[in-house]
Amino acid sequence: MQIPKLAIIIPCYNEELCVESTCVRLLEVLDMLIAKGKITSDSYLYFVDDGSVDKTWSLIEGLYQKYPQRVKAAKFIRNYGNQKAHIAGLEGVRNIGCDCAVSIDADLQQDELAIEKFLDEYQKGYDVVLGIRNNRDTDSFFKKTTAVMFYKLMNLLGAHIPMNHSDYRLVSKRALDVMELYHEKALFLRGFFHDVGLKTSTVYFDVKPRFAGKSKYNIYSLMGLALNGITSFSIYPLRIISCLGFLMAVFAFLVGLETVFEKIFFNNSPNGTATTIILLCFFGGLQIFCLGVIGEYVGQVYREVKARPRYITEKELK
């Protein structure tokens, strides 16, 4: 296989504290890989500014002026979210041209030296190489717990993704071409690249402490990501609701039989006021929950039917 042209995608949102040092470090990684003959000399970085409100974009423009052949970038008109930034990066480098692309967080907590291992797997013929973190020792107890719950919930409800895989991965030009065929607006990349069927490998890496700024992920963004992934790749929740509805109907039928039996044979209507109130509250809450799940799917369909653009690019440097 010939030496590939590599593009490294770096989504950014309010990363003024680290974007310059991240650029310098990743250019060093590119130089090291070029010296080893792993990538071509025209490999480049592609920053995606996800509607930052600080100095991130002006710093990226400065980096573009300093390294015009090695730094490319795009700026959203507003904040669209991390997934849309990754999608924009993948679509952007496909249009500019590359043989493979790696996406990595702007804070470089993910080990940038693992990119060499990604390329080794790519040279073996893999179209998708997933980065899997070895552990979560750098996370707080709360973040570690919610992350584990996120992955377990996703897999339990049918959106299968490897444990501890975020969006640190390498994808080939072939994978980018396949992604272009998927026109859904809320594309869930972790599920897509895992389930698309292309030849896939994994690389394990250690996570470093964040050296500047703070993480933009929180419990709300994780919940939104989970809901998007589940409604995009699984109908298990709808099937669970169908099963619950059947079980509720069977339960109601049995309770009705028991009431009729006591009335006919014992001339006694069960009192059970407290039990009735509890059951009404329980089943009322269950029904509202089920309607909420169905609403998520209806909302997903609603967003797709409107066919609005995934994002709007305000500026692009290439």
Short mmCIF file of C-alpha atoms in Angstrom, two decimals:
data_model
loop_
_atom_site.label_atom_id
_atom_site.label_comp_id
_atom_site.label_asym_id
_atom_site.label_seq_id
_atom_site.Cartn_x
_atom_site.Cartn_y
_atom_site.Cartn_z
CA MET A 1 0.00 0.00 0.00
CA GLN A 2 1.26 3.47 -0.91
CA ILE A 3 2.15 6.09 1.68
CA PRO A 4 -1.12 7.81 2.68
CA LYS A 5 -1.97 11.48 2.91
CA LEU A 6 -3.25 12.05 6.44
CA ALA A 7 -5.67 14.68 7.70
CA ILE A 8 -6.05 15.25 11.45
CA ILE A 9 -9.42 16.73 12.44
CA ILE A 10 -9.60 18.83 15.62
CA PRO A 11 -13.07 20.03 16.71
CA CYS A 12 -12.85 23.11 18.94
CA TYR A 13 -15.29 24.92 21.18
CA ASN A 14 -13.89 27.70 23.35
CA GLU A 15 -10.37 26.26 23.29
CA GLU A 16 -8.35 29.49 23.30
CA LEU A 17 -6.16 28.19 26.12
CA CYS A 18 -4.86 25.19 24.22
CA VAL A 19 -5.49 25.50 20.47
CA GLU A 20 -2.04 26.95 19.68
CA SER A 21 -0.08 24.42 21.73
CA THR A 22 -2.24 21.63 20.29
CA CYS A 23 -1.44 22.77 16.76
CA VAL A 24 2.31 22.90 17.45
CA ARG A 25 2.25 19.44 19.06
CA LEU A 26 0.26 17.84 16.23
CA LEU A 27 2.55 19.39 13.62
CA GLU A 28 5.45 17.78 15.47
CA VAL A 29 3.61 14.46 15.25
CA LEU A 30 3.09 14.97 11.50
CA ASP A 31 6.81 15.75 11.06
CA MET A 32 7.73 12.62 13.00
CA LEU A 33 5.43 10.45 10.87
CA ILE A 34 6.71 12.05 7.65
CA ALA A 35 10.32 11.37 8.72
CA LYS A 36 9.41 7.71 9.33
CA GLY A 37 7.80 7.44 5.90
CA LYS A 38 4.36 6.74 7.39
CA ILE A 39 2.55 9.67 5.70
CA THR A 40 3.14 12.07 2.81
CA SER A 41 4.62 15.53 3.29
CA ASP A 42 1.35 17.25 2.29
CA SER A 43 -0.57 15.85 5.27
CA TYR A 44 -2.36 18.55 7.26
CA LEU A 45 -4.47 19.60 10.25
CA TYR A 46 -8.14 20.56 9.92
CA PHE A 47 -9.67 22.63 12.74
CA VAL A 48 -13.44 22.96 13.12
CA ASP A 49 -14.56 25.87 15.28
CA ASP A 50 -17.95 24.87 16.67
CA GLY A 51 -19.22 28.42 17.18
CA SER A 52 -16.72 29.44 19.84
CA VAL A 53 -17.39 32.71 21.68
CA ASP A 54 -13.81 33.28 22.80
CA LYS A 55 -10.62 33.89 20.77
CA THR A 56 -10.41 30.37 19.35
CA TRP A 57 -11.15 31.35 15.74
CA SER A 58 -8.79 34.33 15.67
CA LEU A 59 -6.03 32.06 16.99
CA ILE A 60 -6.82 29.48 14.30
CA GLU A 61 -6.63 32.22 11.64
CA GLY A 62 -3.21 33.14 13.00
CA LEU A 63 -2.10 29.52 12.76
CA TYR A 64 -3.39 29.35 9.18
CA GLN A 65 -1.35 32.42 8.24
CA LYS A 66 1.73 30.92 9.88
CA TYR A 67 1.29 27.43 8.37
CA PRO A 68 -0.83 28.01 5.22
CA GLN A 69 -0.02 24.63 3.66
CA ARG A 70 -0.38 22.59 6.83
CA VAL A 71 -3.39 24.11 8.61
CA LYS A 72 -6.95 24.18 7.25
CA ALA A 73 -10.06 25.23 9.15
CA ALA A 74 -13.79 25.85 9.12
CA LYS A 75 -15.97 27.98 11.41
CA PHE A 76 -19.62 27.33 12.23
CA ILE A 77 -22.04 30.25 12.31
CA ARG A 78 -23.13 29.03 15.77
CA ASN A 79 -22.60 26.12 18.13
CA TYR A 80 -24.03 22.88 16.69
CA GLY A 81 -22.44 20.34 19.02
CA ASN A 82 -19.46 18.01 19.03
CA GLN A 83 -20.96 15.39 16.70
CA LYS A 84 -21.74 17.96 14.01
CA ALA A 85 -18.21 19.34 14.32
CA HIS A 86 -16.76 15.88 13.75
CA ILE A 87 -19.04 15.33 10.74
CA ALA A 88 -18.04 18.71 9.30
CA GLY A 89 -14.39 17.80 9.74
CA LEU A 90 -14.81 14.45 7.98
CA GLU A 91 -16.74 16.03 5.12
CA GLY A 92 -14.25 18.90 4.91
CA VAL A 93 -11.14 16.72 4.58
CA ARG A 94 -12.93 14.49 2.08
CA ASN A 95 -13.54 17.53 -0.11
CA ILE A 96 -9.98 18.83 0.27
CA GLY A 97 -8.52 15.38 -0.27
CA CYS A 98 -6.84 12.74 1.89
CA ASP A 99 -6.30 8.99 2.03
CA CYS A 100 -7.25 8.69 5.70
CA ALA A 101 -8.35 10.97 8.52
CA VAL A 102 -7.93 10.92 12.30
CA SER A 103 -10.22 12.85 14.64
CA ILE A 104 -8.84 13.92 18.02
CA ASP A 105 -9.96 16.23 20.84
CA ALA A 106 -8.45 19.70 21.01
CA ASP A 107 -7.22 19.20 24.59
CA LEU A 108 -4.98 16.28 23.50
CA GLN A 109 -6.01 14.13 26.44
CA GLN A 110 -6.08 11.33 23.92
CA ASP A 111 -2.53 10.15 23.24
CA GLU A 112 -1.52 11.74 19.95
CA LEU A 113 1.34 9.25 19.56
CA ALA A 114 -1.25 6.50 19.07
CA ILE A 115 -1.84 7.95 15.58
CA GLU A 116 1.21 5.99 14.44
CA LYS A 117 -0.47 2.77 15.62
CA PHE A 118 -3.62 3.80 13.77
CA LEU A 119 -1.60 4.15 10.58
CA ASP A 120 0.02 0.74 11.09
CA GLU A 121 -3.46 -0.82 11.26
CA TYR A 122 -4.56 1.18 8.22
CA GLN A 123 -1.59 -0.19 6.26
CA LYS A 124 -2.82 -3.69 7.12
CA GLY A 125 -6.01 -2.96 5.21
CA TYR A 126 -8.38 -1.71 7.91
CA ASP A 127 -10.80 1.05 6.90
CA VAL A 128 -11.76 1.99 10.46
CA VAL A 129 -9.43 1.97 13.47
CA LEU A 130 -11.10 2.70 16.80
CA GLY A 131 -9.18 4.25 19.67
CA ILE A 132 -10.05 2.59 22.99
CA ARG A 133 -8.80 4.12 26.23
CA ASN A 134 -7.11 1.68 28.62
CA ASN A 135 -8.77 3.05 31.75
CA ARG A 136 -10.55 6.06 33.29
CA ASP A 137 -8.04 6.83 36.03
CA THR A 138 -7.96 10.52 35.06
CA ASP A 139 -11.74 10.91 35.46
CA SER A 140 -13.61 11.93 38.58
CA PHE A 141 -15.84 9.33 40.25
CA PHE A 142 -18.96 11.04 38.88
CA LYS A 143 -17.65 11.24 35.31
CA LYS A 144 -16.37 7.67 35.45
CA THR A 145 -19.73 6.40 36.72
CA THR A 146 -21.82 8.31 34.18
CA ALA A 147 -19.53 7.21 31.33
CA VAL A 148 -19.85 3.54 32.27
CA MET A 149 -23.63 3.95 32.54
CA PHE A 150 -23.64 5.62 29.11
CA TYR A 151 -21.86 2.73 27.37
CA LYS A 152 -23.84 0.03 29.17
CA LEU A 153 -27.15 1.74 28.43
CA MET A 154 -26.25 2.23 24.77
CA ASN A 155 -25.35 -1.43 24.31
CA LEU A 156 -28.32 -2.66 26.36
CA LEU A 157 -30.74 -0.73 24.14
CA GLY A 158 -29.19 -1.84 20.87
CA ALA A 159 -26.81 0.98 19.87
CA HIS A 160 -23.67 -1.15 19.98
CA ILE A 161 -20.41 0.72 20.55
CA PRO A 162 -17.20 -0.54 22.17
CA MET A 163 -16.69 0.36 25.81
CA ASN A 164 -14.48 3.45 26.32
CA HIS A 165 -14.45 4.45 22.64
CA SER A 166 -15.15 8.12 22.07
CA ASP A 167 -14.47 9.84 18.73
CA TYR A 168 -10.74 9.15 18.54
CA ARG A 169 -10.45 7.05 15.40
CA LEU A 170 -8.92 6.71 11.97
CA VAL A 171 -11.13 6.29 8.92
CA SER A 172 -10.05 5.64 5.35
CA LYS A 173 -11.14 7.47 2.20
CA ARG A 174 -13.41 4.51 1.51
CA ALA A 175 -15.13 5.00 4.88
CA LEU A 176 -15.56 8.71 4.12
CA ASP A 177 -17.17 7.83 0.79
CA VAL A 178 -19.57 5.43 2.52
CA MET A 179 -20.47 8.09 5.10
CA GLU A 180 -21.38 10.43 2.24
CA LEU A 181 -24.20 8.01 1.34
CA TYR A 182 -25.85 8.53 4.76
CA HIS A 183 -27.96 11.67 4.59
CA GLU A 184 -29.55 11.55 8.03
CA LYS A 185 -29.05 14.82 9.89
CA ALA A 186 -28.42 13.38 13.37
CA LEU A 187 -25.80 10.84 12.32
CA PHE A 188 -24.32 9.13 15.40
CA LEU A 189 -20.70 8.53 14.38
CA ARG A 190 -19.73 6.03 17.09
CA GLY A 191 -22.59 3.75 16.12
CA PHE A 192 -22.20 4.36 12.40
CA PHE A 193 -18.53 3.45 12.10
CA HIS A 194 -18.97 0.43 14.37
CA ASP A 195 -21.97 -0.98 12.48
CA VAL A 196 -21.33 0.06 8.90
CA GLY A 197 -19.55 -3.21 8.14
CA LEU A 198 -16.14 -1.98 6.99
CA LYS A 199 -13.04 -3.83 8.14
CA THR A 200 -12.36 -2.54 11.65
CA SER A 201 -9.48 -2.74 14.12
CA THR A 202 -8.80 -1.25 17.55
CA VAL A 203 -5.87 0.54 19.17
CA TYR A 204 -5.57 1.00 22.94
CA PHE A 205 -4.11 4.17 24.42
CA ASP A 206 -3.66 5.97 27.73
CA VAL A 207 -5.47 9.20 28.55
CA LYS A 208 -3.52 12.19 29.85
CA PRO A 209 -4.79 14.88 32.23
CA ARG A 210 -6.21 17.94 30.50
CA PHE A 211 -3.51 20.63 30.57
CA ALA A 212 -5.74 23.67 29.93
CA GLY A 213 -9.39 24.65 29.99
CA LYS A 214 -12.18 22.33 31.03
CA SER A 215 -14.20 19.58 29.41
CA LYS A 216 -17.37 20.63 27.56
CA TYR A 217 -19.04 17.29 28.24
CA ASN A 218 -21.45 16.97 31.16
CA ILE A 219 -24.33 14.75 32.21
CA TYR A 220 -26.77 16.64 29.95
CA SER A 221 -24.62 16.34 26.83
CA LEU A 222 -24.06 12.64 27.55
CA MET A 223 -27.81 12.13 27.91
CA GLY A 224 -28.42 13.94 24.63
CA LEU A 225 -25.73 11.88 22.91
CA ALA A 226 -27.20 8.65 24.30
CA LEU A 227 -30.74 9.53 23.18
CA ASN A 228 -29.50 10.44 19.72
CA GLY A 229 -27.52 7.21 19.42
CA ILE A 230 -30.36 5.01 20.66
CA THR A 231 -33.06 6.58 18.48
CA SER A 232 -30.71 6.55 15.47
CA PHE A 233 -29.60 2.93 15.69
CA SER A 234 -32.12 0.98 17.72
CA ILE A 235 -35.86 0.32 18.06
CA TYR A 236 -35.41 -1.76 21.23
CA PRO A 237 -37.12 0.86 23.44
CA LEU A 238 -40.22 0.74 21.24
CA ARG A 239 -40.27 -3.05 21.50
CA ILE A 240 -39.90 -2.81 25.27
CA ILE A 241 -42.90 -0.47 25.34
CA SER A 242 -44.91 -3.00 23.32
CA CYS A 243 -44.01 -5.74 25.79
CA LEU A 244 -44.88 -3.51 28.75
CA GLY A 245 -48.26 -2.71 27.18
CA PHE A 246 -49.00 -6.40 26.77
CA LEU A 247 -47.96 -7.19 30.35
CA MET A 248 -50.09 -4.33 31.68
CA ALA A 249 -53.11 -5.65 29.75
CA VAL A 250 -52.55 -9.17 31.14
CA PHE A 251 -52.20 -7.77 34.67
CA ALA A 252 -55.40 -5.75 34.33
CA PHE A 253 -57.26 -8.81 33.01
CA LEU A 254 -56.12 -10.96 35.95
CA VAL A 255 -57.09 -8.28 38.49
CA GLY A 256 -60.50 -8.06 36.81
CA LEU A 257 -60.95 -11.83 37.03
CA GLU A 258 -60.00 -11.82 40.70
CA THR A 259 -62.54 -9.05 41.42
CA VAL A 260 -65.36 -10.87 39.60
CA PHE A 261 -64.45 -14.14 41.34
CA GLU A 262 -64.67 -12.57 44.81
CA LYS A 263 -67.96 -10.84 43.97
CA ILE A 264 -69.66 -14.02 42.69
CA PHE A 265 -68.42 -16.60 45.17
CA PHE A 266 -67.86 -14.51 48.31
CA ASN A 267 -70.21 -11.61 47.65
CA ASN A 268 -67.33 -9.35 48.53
CA SER A 269 -65.91 -6.43 46.55
CA PRO A 270 -62.28 -5.84 47.50
CA ASN A 271 -61.72 -2.60 49.37
CA GLY A 272 -58.11 -1.83 48.33
CA THR A 273 -58.32 1.98 48.16
CA ALA A 274 -54.60 2.44 48.87
CA THR A 275 -53.69 -0.30 46.41
CA THR A 276 -55.82 1.33 43.73
CA ILE A 277 -54.16 4.71 44.22
CA ILE A 278 -50.67 3.18 44.11
CA LEU A 279 -51.48 1.22 40.94
CA LEU A 280 -52.99 4.28 39.27
CA CYS A 281 -49.91 6.36 40.07
CA PHE A 282 -47.55 3.61 38.93
CA PHE A 283 -49.26 2.88 35.64
CA GLY A 284 -49.92 6.57 35.00
CA GLY A 285 -46.21 7.32 35.41
CA LEU A 286 -45.30 4.33 33.26
CA GLN A 287 -47.58 5.51 30.49
CA ILE A 288 -46.11 9.02 30.57
CA PHE A 289 -42.60 7.53 30.44
CA CYS A 290 -43.55 5.38 27.44
CA LEU A 291 -45.06 8.40 25.70
CA GLY A 292 -41.80 10.25 26.32
CA VAL A 293 -39.80 7.45 24.66
CA ILE A 294 -42.16 7.42 21.69
CA GLY A 295 -41.87 11.21 21.59
CA GLU A 296 -38.08 10.95 21.23
CA TYR A 297 -38.54 8.79 18.12
CA VAL A 298 -41.23 11.10 16.75
CA GLY A 299 -38.90 14.05 17.37
CA GLN A 300 -36.07 12.27 15.57
CA VAL A 301 -38.33 11.64 12.57
CA TYR A 302 -39.55 15.26 12.72
CA ARG A 303 -36.00 16.60 12.57
CA GLU A 304 -35.09 14.32 9.67
CA VAL A 305 -38.24 15.13 7.67
CA LYS A 306 -37.53 18.86 7.88
CA ALA A 307 -34.18 18.11 6.20
CA ARG A 308 -32.44 21.16 7.61
CA PRO A 309 -28.66 21.32 7.09
CA ARG A 310 -26.52 19.65 9.73
CA TYR A 311 -24.53 22.85 10.14
CA ILE A 312 -23.85 26.17 8.42
CA THR A 313 -20.24 27.14 7.78
CA GLU A 314 -19.48 30.81 8.18
CA LYS A 315 -15.83 30.73 7.05
CA GLU A 316 -13.42 28.16 5.69
CA LEU A 317 -9.66 28.30 5.33
CA LYS A 318 -8.12 25.82 2.92
#
